[in-house]
């Protein structure tokens, strides 16, 4: 089973992103679970959401304490919270940041680091800092655990028609603009 932990703030769409990712994973024939975890239920408060992915049914419904990877929607959380806690060896980190970061800046368990300036893209596309679908595109490119096509199809079915097109642009830009580096020295760009 693969386990993913999202870190965001209330109102940024981390819970929605976890649900959308789960739908896309199931769309591809996998089993998935999306589990939100709220602390203070207010806009701007830190929150976590979890996704579990497997090729067989998932029985346990618990939070994720030892994720295979993390997706961080707000880079300020990196300095404020232990977002890397429990991350497994050969893990991945998908970060929304404009900072230049290298693998030396993060725990050694992280094998794959993906960085995208999702705030800039969100302001271009939505005129608001809504980064969730952008980070899902970056996740798709960095991990290959779900295809961009499946994410796009789920966006078309998940969002109201008036915002589908912008979210399709956002997920594609996240996929195409993410910078991915691995400890083995491999650097990947969009295919």
XYZ file of C-alpha atoms in Angstrom:
191
model
C 0.000 0.000 0.000
C 1.174 3.541 -0.792
C 0.294 6.267 1.687
C 0.370 9.994 0.959
C 0.006 12.877 3.397
C -1.143 16.330 2.293
C -0.205 19.411 4.312
C -2.153 22.591 3.722
C -4.216 25.290 5.326
C -7.968 25.500 5.607
C -9.381 26.928 2.395
C -6.492 25.880 0.137
C -8.169 22.733 -1.126
C -5.980 20.023 0.427
C -9.012 17.900 1.327
C -10.492 18.390 -2.136
C -7.135 17.456 -3.701
C -6.970 14.248 -1.667
C -10.496 13.320 -2.751
C -9.762 14.106 -6.391
C -6.535 12.074 -6.304
C -8.406 9.152 -4.758
C -11.046 9.321 -7.522
C -8.324 9.344 -10.201
C -6.571 6.362 -8.629
C -9.816 4.382 -8.499
C -10.554 5.479 -12.082
C -7.328 3.671 -13.069
C -8.463 0.433 -11.407
C -6.808 0.813 -8.002
C -8.338 0.909 -4.567
C -8.088 4.176 -2.693
C -9.111 6.017 0.423
C -9.206 9.730 1.130
C -9.219 10.732 4.790
C -9.346 14.353 6.027
C -7.977 15.355 9.439
C -9.003 18.733 10.788
C -7.513 20.463 13.780
C -9.016 23.892 14.197
C -11.792 24.078 11.639
C -11.118 27.552 10.342
C -9.770 29.121 7.205
C -5.974 29.361 7.290
C -5.435 26.801 10.051
C -2.991 23.964 9.257
C -4.618 20.694 8.301
C -3.713 17.308 6.927
C -5.432 14.981 4.492
C -4.432 11.438 3.637
C -4.658 9.154 0.638
C -4.092 5.427 0.646
C -3.583 3.528 -2.602
C -3.405 -0.213 -3.181
C -4.143 -2.859 -5.790
C -6.397 -4.659 -3.288
C -9.147 -3.449 -0.926
C -8.005 -1.225 1.941
C -9.609 -2.194 5.235
C -7.963 0.104 7.785
C -9.201 3.688 7.945
C -6.607 5.581 9.939
C -4.457 8.649 9.599
C -1.105 8.286 7.858
C 1.829 8.543 10.254
C 4.517 7.001 8.030
C 3.788 8.216 4.500
C 5.529 7.142 1.335
C 5.379 10.786 0.355
C 4.030 14.214 1.157
C 2.386 16.991 -0.802
C 2.772 20.447 0.744
C 0.349 23.103 -0.525
C 1.795 25.969 1.555
C 5.574 26.322 1.842
C 5.315 28.277 5.121
C 4.270 25.014 6.788
C 7.726 23.529 6.147
C 9.253 25.857 8.749
C 6.262 25.728 11.120
C 5.395 22.027 11.273
C 7.288 18.727 11.084
C 5.901 17.929 7.610
C 8.636 15.341 6.949
C 7.928 13.334 10.149
C 7.634 9.621 9.539
C 8.380 9.756 5.828
C 9.535 6.372 4.578
C 12.869 5.599 2.902
C 12.771 6.266 -0.837
C 9.928 8.693 -0.231
C 8.872 11.703 -2.261
C 8.089 15.309 -1.463
C 5.979 17.511 -3.737
C 6.450 21.102 -2.556
C 4.787 24.354 -3.527
C 7.605 26.833 -3.229
C 9.475 29.393 -5.253
C 12.598 28.810 -3.144
C 15.490 27.002 -4.732
C 15.690 23.774 -2.758
C 17.909 20.774 -3.148
C 17.870 17.290 -1.704
C 20.421 18.495 0.872
C 17.705 20.776 2.306
C 15.399 17.893 3.221
C 15.617 14.591 5.127
C 17.632 11.819 3.481
C 14.615 9.490 3.351
C 13.259 11.633 0.521
C 14.472 10.107 -2.738
C 12.417 12.294 -5.084
C 11.967 16.033 -4.655
C 9.486 17.894 -6.845
C 9.226 21.671 -6.666
C 6.675 23.842 -8.397
C 5.816 27.514 -7.874
C 2.123 26.718 -7.633
C 1.276 30.126 -6.147
C 2.518 31.867 -9.298
C 0.613 29.471 -11.538
C -2.533 29.830 -9.403
C -2.414 33.602 -9.638
C -1.996 33.321 -13.427
C -4.879 30.865 -13.810
C -7.322 31.667 -10.981
C -6.258 35.131 -9.772
C -6.206 33.485 -6.315
C -3.749 31.235 -4.416
C -5.658 27.996 -5.067
C -2.890 25.451 -5.621
C -4.489 22.029 -5.177
C -4.914 20.885 -8.801
C -1.516 22.332 -9.704
C 0.142 20.143 -7.083
C -1.771 17.096 -8.326
C -0.270 17.682 -11.769
C 3.178 17.942 -10.189
C 2.484 14.730 -8.238
C 1.565 12.911 -11.452
C 4.791 13.982 -13.177
C 7.027 13.241 -10.175
C 5.659 9.866 -9.100
C 3.892 8.358 -12.134
C 1.394 6.840 -9.645
C -1.518 8.390 -11.556
C -1.756 9.726 -15.096
C -2.446 13.311 -16.078
C -5.254 11.982 -18.262
C -7.017 10.342 -15.296
C -6.644 13.495 -13.209
C -8.059 15.573 -16.071
C -11.023 13.241 -16.564
C -11.791 13.337 -12.857
C -11.565 17.137 -12.825
C -14.147 17.237 -15.619
C -16.505 15.109 -13.505
C -15.690 16.570 -10.090
C -15.799 20.348 -10.494
C -18.716 22.572 -11.524
C -18.641 23.307 -15.269
C -17.775 26.993 -14.749
C -14.357 26.146 -13.231
C -13.449 22.945 -15.082
C -11.422 24.631 -17.834
C -9.263 26.637 -15.414
C -8.555 23.525 -13.342
C -7.586 21.584 -16.471
C -5.113 24.343 -17.323
C -3.840 24.331 -13.707
C -3.245 20.555 -13.521
C -1.461 20.589 -16.896
C 0.765 23.486 -15.858
C 1.667 21.725 -12.603
C 2.584 18.633 -14.630
C 4.639 20.593 -17.153
C 6.329 23.133 -14.889
C 7.409 20.980 -11.950
C 11.129 20.417 -11.439
C 11.903 16.887 -10.278
C 15.242 15.677 -8.953
C 16.183 12.348 -7.406
C 19.074 11.321 -5.167
C 20.397 9.231 -8.039
C 20.939 12.512 -9.860
C 18.166 12.051 -12.368
C 16.385 15.277 -13.311
C 13.033 14.919 -15.028
C 10.971 17.363 -17.003
C 7.595 16.880 -18.631
C 7.450 14.222 -21.306
